[in-house]
Coordinates of C-alpha atoms and ligand atoms in Angstrom, one line a residue:
X1 CA 0.0 0.0 0.0
X2 CA 1.0 3.6 -0.6
X3 CA 1.0 5.2 2.8
X4 CA 1.7 8.6 4.2
X5 CA 2.8 8.6 7.8
X6 CA 1.9 11.9 9.5
X7 CA 3.5 13.2 12.8
X8 CA 6.5 10.8 12.1
X9 CA 9.2 11.2 14.7
X10 CA 12.6 9.4 14.3
X11 CA 11.5 6.7 16.7
X12 CA 8.2 6.1 14.8
X13 CA 10.2 5.7 11.6
X14 CA 12.7 3.3 13.2
X15 CA 10.1 0.9 14.5
X16 CA 7.7 1.2 11.5
X17 CA 10.5 0.5 9.0
X18 CA 11.6 -2.5 11.0
X19 CA 8.1 -3.9 11.1
X20 CA 7.6 -3.1 7.4
X21 CA 10.7 -5.1 6.2
X22 CA 8.7 -8.2 5.1
X23 CA 5.4 -6.4 4.3
X24 CA 7.0 -4.0 1.9
X25 CA 4.4 -1.1 2.0
X26 CA 5.6 2.1 0.5
X27 CA 5.8 4.4 3.5
X28 CA 6.3 8.2 3.1
X29 CA 7.2 9.8 6.5
X30 CA 6.3 13.4 7.1
X31 CA 6.9 15.3 10.4
X32 CA 3.8 17.5 9.8
X33 CA 0.7 16.7 11.7
X34 CA -2.5 16.1 9.7
X35 CA -4.6 19.2 9.3
X36 CA -6.5 21.0 6.6
X37 CA -3.2 22.6 5.5
X38 CA -1.3 19.3 5.3
X39 CA -4.0 16.9 4.0
X40 CA -2.9 17.6 0.4
X41 CA 0.4 15.9 1.1
X42 CA -1.6 12.6 1.0
X43 CA -2.7 13.1 -2.6
X44 CA -2.5 9.7 -4.4
X45 CA -1.8 7.7 -1.2
X46 CA -4.1 4.8 -0.3
X47 CA -3.7 5.3 3.4
X48 CA -2.9 7.9 5.9
X49 CA -1.3 6.8 9.1
X50 CA -1.9 9.2 12.0
X51 CA -1.4 9.7 15.7
X52 CA -3.2 11.2 18.7
X53 CA -2.9 14.9 17.8
X54 CA -3.5 14.6 14.1
X55 CA -6.9 16.1 13.3
X56 CA -9.2 14.0 11.1
X57 CA -12.3 16.1 11.2
X58 CA -14.9 16.2 8.4
X59 CA -13.0 18.8 6.3
X60 CA -9.7 17.0 6.6
X61 CA -11.3 13.6 5.8
X62 CA -13.1 15.1 2.8
X63 CA -9.8 16.5 1.5
X64 CA -8.1 13.1 2.0
X65 CA -10.9 11.3 0.2
X66 CA -10.7 13.7 -2.7
X67 CA -7.0 13.0 -3.0
X68 CA -7.8 9.2 -3.2
X69 CA -7.2 8.1 0.4
X70 CA -9.7 5.6 1.7
X71 CA -7.9 4.1 4.7
X72 CA -6.9 5.8 8.0
X73 CA -4.6 3.8 10.2
X74 CA -4.4 5.2 13.7
X75 CA -1.1 4.4 15.6
X76 CA -3.0 4.6 18.9
X77 CA -6.0 3.2 20.7
X78 CA -8.1 6.3 21.2
X79 CA -10.0 7.6 18.2
X80 CA -11.6 10.8 19.6
X81 CA -9.6 12.9 17.0
X82 CA -11.5 11.2 14.1
X83 CA -14.9 12.3 13.0
X84 CA -16.5 8.8 12.7
X85 CA -19.8 9.9 11.3
X86 CA -17.8 11.7 8.5
X87 CA -15.8 8.5 8.0
X88 CA -19.1 6.6 7.6
X89 CA -20.6 9.2 5.2
X90 CA -17.5 9.1 3.0
X91 CA -17.3 5.3 3.1
X92 CA -13.7 5.3 4.4
X93 CA -12.2 2.8 6.9
X94 CA -10.5 3.6 10.2
X95 CA -8.4 1.1 12.0
X96 CA -6.5 1.5 15.3
X97 CA -4.1 -0.3 17.6
X98 CA -6.5 -1.3 20.3
X99 CA -3.8 -2.4 22.8
X100 CA -0.1 -1.9 22.5
X101 CA 1.1 -1.9 26.0
X102 CA -1.6 -1.2 28.6
X103 CA 1.2 -1.9 31.1
X104 CA 3.3 1.0 29.8
X105 CA 0.4 3.5 30.6
X106 CA -0.6 1.8 33.8
X107 CA 2.9 1.8 35.2
X108 CA 3.5 5.4 34.2
X109 CA 0.2 6.3 36.0
X110 CA 1.4 4.8 39.2
X111 CA 4.8 6.4 38.7
X112 CA 3.2 9.8 38.4
X113 CA 1.0 9.1 41.5
X114 CA 4.0 8.3 43.7
X115 CA 6.3 10.9 42.3
X116 CA 3.6 13.5 43.1
X117 CA 2.8 12.0 46.5
X118 CA 6.4 11.7 47.7
X119 CA 7.6 14.8 45.8
X120 CA 10.4 13.0 44.0
X121 CA 10.5 15.7 41.3
X122 CA 11.2 18.3 43.9
X123 CA 13.6 16.2 45.9
X124 CA 15.6 15.5 42.7
X125 CA 16.2 19.2 42.1
X126 CA 17.0 19.9 45.8
X127 CA 19.7 17.2 46.0
X128 CA 21.4 18.5 42.9
X129 CA 21.6 21.9 44.6
X130 CA 22.9 20.5 47.9
X131 CA 19.6 21.2 49.6
X132 CA 18.9 18.2 51.9
X133 CA 16.0 19.7 53.9
X134 CA 12.8 17.6 54.1
X135 CA 10.5 20.6 54.8
X136 CA 7.9 20.6 52.0
X137 CA 8.4 17.0 50.9
X138 CA 5.9 15.3 53.2
X139 CA 3.9 12.6 51.5
X140 CA 1.3 10.0 52.7
X141 CA 1.2 6.2 52.7
X142 CA -0.7 5.0 49.7
X143 CA -1.4 1.8 51.6
X144 CA -5.0 2.0 53.0
X145 CA -6.0 5.0 51.0
X146 CA -9.1 4.9 48.9
X147 CA -8.3 5.3 45.2
X148 CA -11.0 5.7 42.5
X149 CA -10.3 4.2 39.1
X150 CA -12.7 5.7 36.5
X151 CA -12.7 3.4 33.5
X152 CA -11.5 -0.2 34.2
X153 CA -10.6 -1.4 30.6
X154 CA -7.2 -2.6 29.7
X155 CA -5.3 0.2 31.4
X156 CA -7.6 1.0 34.3
X157 CA -7.7 -2.7 35.2
X158 CA -3.9 -3.0 35.5
X159 CA -3.8 0.2 37.6
X160 CA -6.5 -1.2 39.9
X161 CA -4.5 -4.4 40.3
X162 CA -1.3 -2.6 41.0
X163 CA -2.9 -0.4 43.6
X164 CA -5.0 -3.2 45.2
X165 CA -2.5 -6.1 45.2
X166 CA 0.7 -4.1 45.3
X167 CA 0.0 -1.1 47.5
X168 CA -3.0 -2.4 49.6
X169 CA -5.3 0.4 48.6
X170 CA -9.0 0.4 48.9
X171 CA -10.0 0.5 45.2
X172 CA -13.3 2.0 44.2
X173 CA -14.1 1.7 40.5
X174 CA -16.6 3.2 38.1
X175 CA -17.2 1.8 34.6
X176 CA -20.2 1.4 32.3
X177 CA -19.0 -2.2 31.9
X178 CA -17.7 -3.6 35.3
X179 CA -15.2 -6.5 35.3
X180 CA -16.0 -9.5 37.5
X181 CA -12.3 -10.4 37.6
X182 CA -11.5 -7.2 39.4
X183 CA -14.3 -7.6 41.9
X184 CA -12.9 -11.0 42.8
X185 CA -9.7 -9.3 43.9
X186 CA -11.4 -6.8 46.1
X187 CA -12.1 -3.9 43.8
X188 CA -15.5 -2.5 44.5
X189 CA -17.6 -0.9 41.8
X190 CA -19.7 2.0 42.8
X191 CA -21.6 4.9 41.2
X192 CA -19.6 7.8 39.7
X193 CA -20.9 10.0 42.4
X194 CA -19.7 7.7 45.2
X195 CA -16.3 7.3 43.5
X196 CA -15.9 11.0 43.0
X197 CA -16.9 11.9 46.6
X198 CA -15.1 9.2 48.6
X199 CA -11.6 8.9 47.2
X200 CA -8.3 10.3 48.3
X201 CA -6.9 9.7 44.8
X202 CA -8.8 9.7 41.5
X203 CA -7.2 8.2 38.3
X204 CA -8.9 8.5 34.9
X205 CA -8.8 5.7 32.3
X206 CA -12.1 6.1 30.4
X207 CA -12.1 7.2 26.7
X208 CA -12.9 10.8 25.7
X209 CA -16.5 10.8 24.5
X210 CA -19.3 13.4 24.6
X211 CA -20.4 11.8 27.9
X212 CA -16.9 11.9 29.5
X213 CA -15.9 15.4 28.2
X214 CA -15.0 17.5 31.3
X215 CA -15.9 14.7 33.7
X216 CA -13.7 16.6 36.1
X217 CA -15.4 20.1 36.3
X218 CA -16.3 22.7 38.9
X219 CA -19.4 20.7 40.0
X220 CA -17.6 17.3 40.4
X221 CA -14.7 19.0 42.0
X222 CA -17.0 20.5 44.6
X223 CA -18.2 17.0 45.5
X224 CA -14.6 15.6 46.0
X225 CA -12.8 15.1 49.2
X226 CA -10.8 18.3 50.0
X227 CA -7.1 17.8 49.1
X228 CA -7.9 15.0 46.6
X229 CA -5.1 13.9 44.2
X230 CA -6.2 13.7 40.5
X231 CA -4.2 11.7 37.9
X232 CA -5.1 11.8 34.2
X233 CA -3.2 9.7 31.7
X234 CA -6.2 9.2 29.4
X235 CA -7.2 12.2 27.4
X236 CA -6.9 15.9 28.2
X237 CA -10.6 16.6 27.4
X238 CA -11.7 14.6 30.5
X239 CA -10.6 17.5 32.6
X240 CA -11.8 21.1 32.7
X241 CA -8.3 22.6 33.2
X242 CA -9.5 26.1 34.2
X243 CA -11.8 24.7 36.9
X244 CA -8.9 22.5 38.2
X245 CA -6.5 25.4 38.4
X246 CA -9.1 27.3 40.5
X247 CA -9.4 24.3 42.8
X248 CA -5.7 23.9 43.1
X249 CA -5.3 27.5 44.0
X250 CA -7.8 27.2 46.9
X251 CA -6.6 23.8 48.0
X252 CA -9.8 21.8 47.2
X253 CA -7.6 19.7 44.9
X254 CA -4.4 18.8 46.7
X255 CA -2.4 17.8 43.7
X256 CA -2.6 17.0 40.0
X257 CA -0.6 14.7 37.7
X258 CA -1.3 14.8 34.0
X259 CA 0.2 13.1 31.0
X260 CA -2.4 14.6 28.7
X261 CA -3.8 18.1 28.3
X262 CA -6.9 19.3 26.4
X263 CA -4.9 21.8 24.3
X264 CA -1.8 19.5 24.0
X265 CA -1.9 19.4 20.2
X266 CA -0.1 22.8 20.0
X267 CA 2.5 21.8 22.6
X268 CA 3.3 18.1 23.1
X269 CA 5.8 16.0 21.1
X270 CA 7.8 19.2 20.1
X271 CA 10.9 20.9 21.6
X272 CA 9.6 24.3 22.4
X273 CA 12.3 25.2 24.9
X274 CA 13.5 28.1 22.8
X275 CA 10.0 29.6 22.3
X276 CA 7.4 31.5 24.4
X277 CA 4.6 29.2 25.5
X278 CA 1.5 31.1 24.4
X279 CA -1.0 29.0 26.3
X280 CA -1.5 30.9 29.6
X281 CA -3.6 28.1 31.2
X282 CA -0.8 25.5 30.6
X283 CA 1.8 28.1 31.7
X284 CA -0.1 28.6 35.0
X285 CA -0.2 24.9 35.6
X286 CA 3.6 24.7 35.2
X287 CA 4.1 27.2 38.0
X288 CA 2.3 25.1 40.7
X289 CA 4.6 23.0 42.9
X290 CA 1.8 20.4 43.4
X291 CA 1.3 19.8 39.7
X292 CA 3.3 17.2 37.7
X293 CA 3.2 17.1 34.0
X294 CA 4.6 14.7 31.4
X295 CA 4.0 15.3 27.7
X296 CA 1.9 12.3 26.6
X297 CA 4.8 9.9 27.3
X298 CA 2.8 7.2 29.2
X299 CA 2.8 4.9 26.2
X300 CA 6.4 5.5 25.4
X301 CA 8.2 2.2 26.0
X302 CA 10.2 0.0 23.6
X303 CA 7.5 -2.7 23.9
X304 CA 4.7 -0.3 23.1
X305 CA 6.5 1.2 20.0
X306 CA 7.2 -2.2 18.7
X307 CA 3.6 -3.4 19.2
X308 CA 2.2 -0.2 17.6
X309 CA 4.5 -0.6 14.5
X310 CA 3.7 -4.4 14.2
X311 CA 0.0 -3.9 14.5
X312 CA -0.1 -0.9 12.2
X313 CA 1.8 -2.7 9.5
X314 CA -0.5 -5.8 10.1
X315 CA -3.6 -3.6 9.7
X316 CA -2.4 -2.2 6.4
X317 CA -1.6 -5.7 5.1
X318 CA -4.9 -7.1 6.2
X319 CA -6.9 -4.3 4.7
X320 CA -5.0 -4.6 1.4
X321 CA -5.6 -8.3 1.2
X322 CA -9.2 -8.6 2.5
X323 CA -10.7 -5.1 2.5
X324 CA -11.5 -5.5 6.1
X325 CA -9.6 -5.4 9.3
X326 CA -10.0 -6.9 12.7
X327 CA -8.9 -3.6 14.2
X328 CA -11.4 -1.5 12.4
X329 CA -13.2 1.1 14.5
X330 CA -16.6 -0.3 13.8
X331 CA -19.7 1.8 13.6
X332 CA -21.1 0.1 16.7
X333 CA -18.7 2.3 18.6
X334 CA -20.2 5.4 17.1
X335 CA -22.8 7.4 18.8
X336 CA -25.4 8.6 16.4
X337 CA -27.1 11.9 16.8
X338 CA -30.3 10.1 18.0
X339 CA -28.3 8.5 20.8
X340 CA -28.3 5.0 19.4
X341 CA -25.1 3.0 18.8
X342 CA -24.1 1.0 15.8
X343 CA -25.8 -0.2 12.6
X344 CA -27.6 -3.1 14.4
X345 CA -27.5 -5.0 11.1
X346 CA -29.7 -2.4 9.4
X347 CA -27.0 -1.0 7.1
X348 CA -23.6 -1.9 5.7
X349 CA -20.8 -1.0 8.0
X350 CA -18.3 1.2 6.2
X351 CA -15.5 -0.5 8.2
X352 CA -16.2 -3.7 6.4
X353 CA -17.0 -2.7 2.8
X354 CA -17.1 -6.2 1.4
X355 CA -19.8 -7.5 3.8
Ligands
NAD1 P1 -10.3 0.4 27.0 O1 -11.2 0.6 25.8 O2 -9.7 -1.0 27.2 O3 -11.0 0.8 28.3 C1 -11.8 1.9 28.5 C2 -12.8 1.6 29.6 O4 -13.6 2.8 29.8 C3 -13.8 0.5 29.2 O5 -13.9 -0.4 30.2 C4 -15.1 1.2 29.0 O6 -16.3 0.4 29.4 C5 -14.9 2.4 29.9 N1 -15.9 3.5 29.6 C6 -16.4 3.9 28.5 N2 -17.2 5.0 28.6 C7 -17.2 5.2 30.0 C8 -17.8 6.2 30.8 N3 -18.7 7.1 30.2 N4 -17.6 6.2 32.1 C9 -16.8 5.2 32.7 N5 -16.1 4.3 31.9 C10 -16.3 4.3 30.6 O7 -9.2 1.5 26.8 P2 -7.7 1.5 27.4 O8 -6.8 0.8 26.5 O9 -7.8 1.1 28.8 O10 -7.4 3.0 27.3 C11 -8.0 4.0 28.1 C12 -7.7 5.4 27.6 O11 -6.3 5.6 27.8 C13 -7.9 5.5 26.1 O12 -9.2 5.9 25.8 C14 -6.9 6.5 25.7 O13 -7.5 7.8 25.6 C15 -5.9 6.6 26.8 N6 -4.5 6.2 26.5 C16 -3.5 7.1 26.8 C17 -2.2 6.8 26.5 C18 -1.1 7.7 26.9 O14 0.0 7.6 26.4 N7 -1.3 8.7 27.8 C19 -1.9 5.6 25.8 C20 -3.0 4.8 25.5 C21 -4.3 5.1 25.8

């Protein structure tokens, strides 16, 4: 297949080229992110391979379609950046990498939690400057604390296990589809209201959808335990950042760790150290000592990059051979305007054009 790979960093290229050795797809790597301005680069390419901050809205998809592209291969699990109804209308196909290393993200989540709790980021700087004072570094035992896991899919389930079995936390969980396996190990599912209001630490692992957008907002923050720690390694849009900053300022939120940010597309994955950060909300966050930020690196392990590359190349090959793909983002995952989900057998799914 003739493929354009958007947002291609040297590490993406390395792993994709290795995975493509046998498959032999024609890969064109471009550093640009996909947008209305850059969609023209895909002209004549069968497939566009994109990542989390590439924008595949209706205008961009239409432009890709007009240039001959029919296949969108996401190098990630989340697909909130793709306008699925537009994909369906155009008859395109979107595939993703449903799981590349849930362990990578889960382990990073717990690393953030403990770095923030025990103030390792501050201690690191102090020691380098010969400051061995402990004042300001006081943490708490995670053991025995109540941690709320919102979204217990692949990643959330591992986080829940680590916290329950490893740290001895009380784990309260909320998910629209509870997992019996987790309940067997002592995780207790509860309503969203109960999880929000009872936990010392809240960690977010549900996808970004219209229902979960700004799940953490002024109202939900108001219902939380004073001093709560919030960790978000899922998607930035789950959190109303302005509301969180207000709550951090008056102490209602005790601390915040994020690997994702709602306006991250203009910041993350680039070296901006020589430029002025124009996003004042983000800049304010970086001034707070009780805020820890990583730039969407939770997934960034060797294992995950290898899995992403292998699955992406496999997706391209499978679609080329069969015109369908096991990792297609099916229309049953789409929410229609009338609130129903999926085609329910009433129409042809554009993700499986030969059915
Ligand atoms: P998953 O699909 O396995 O799990 C998501 C879970 O959320 C499911 O159990 C689902 O039932 C639940 N859910 C859906 N809607 C919900 C709602 N309204 N309220 C509560 N729960 C709801 O996904 P995953 O692989 O565990 O990934 C979780 C999220 O992590 C992804 O959506 C993605 O945005 C994010 N992610 C981030 C990184 C990173 O590097 N920071 C990497 C991979 C994935």
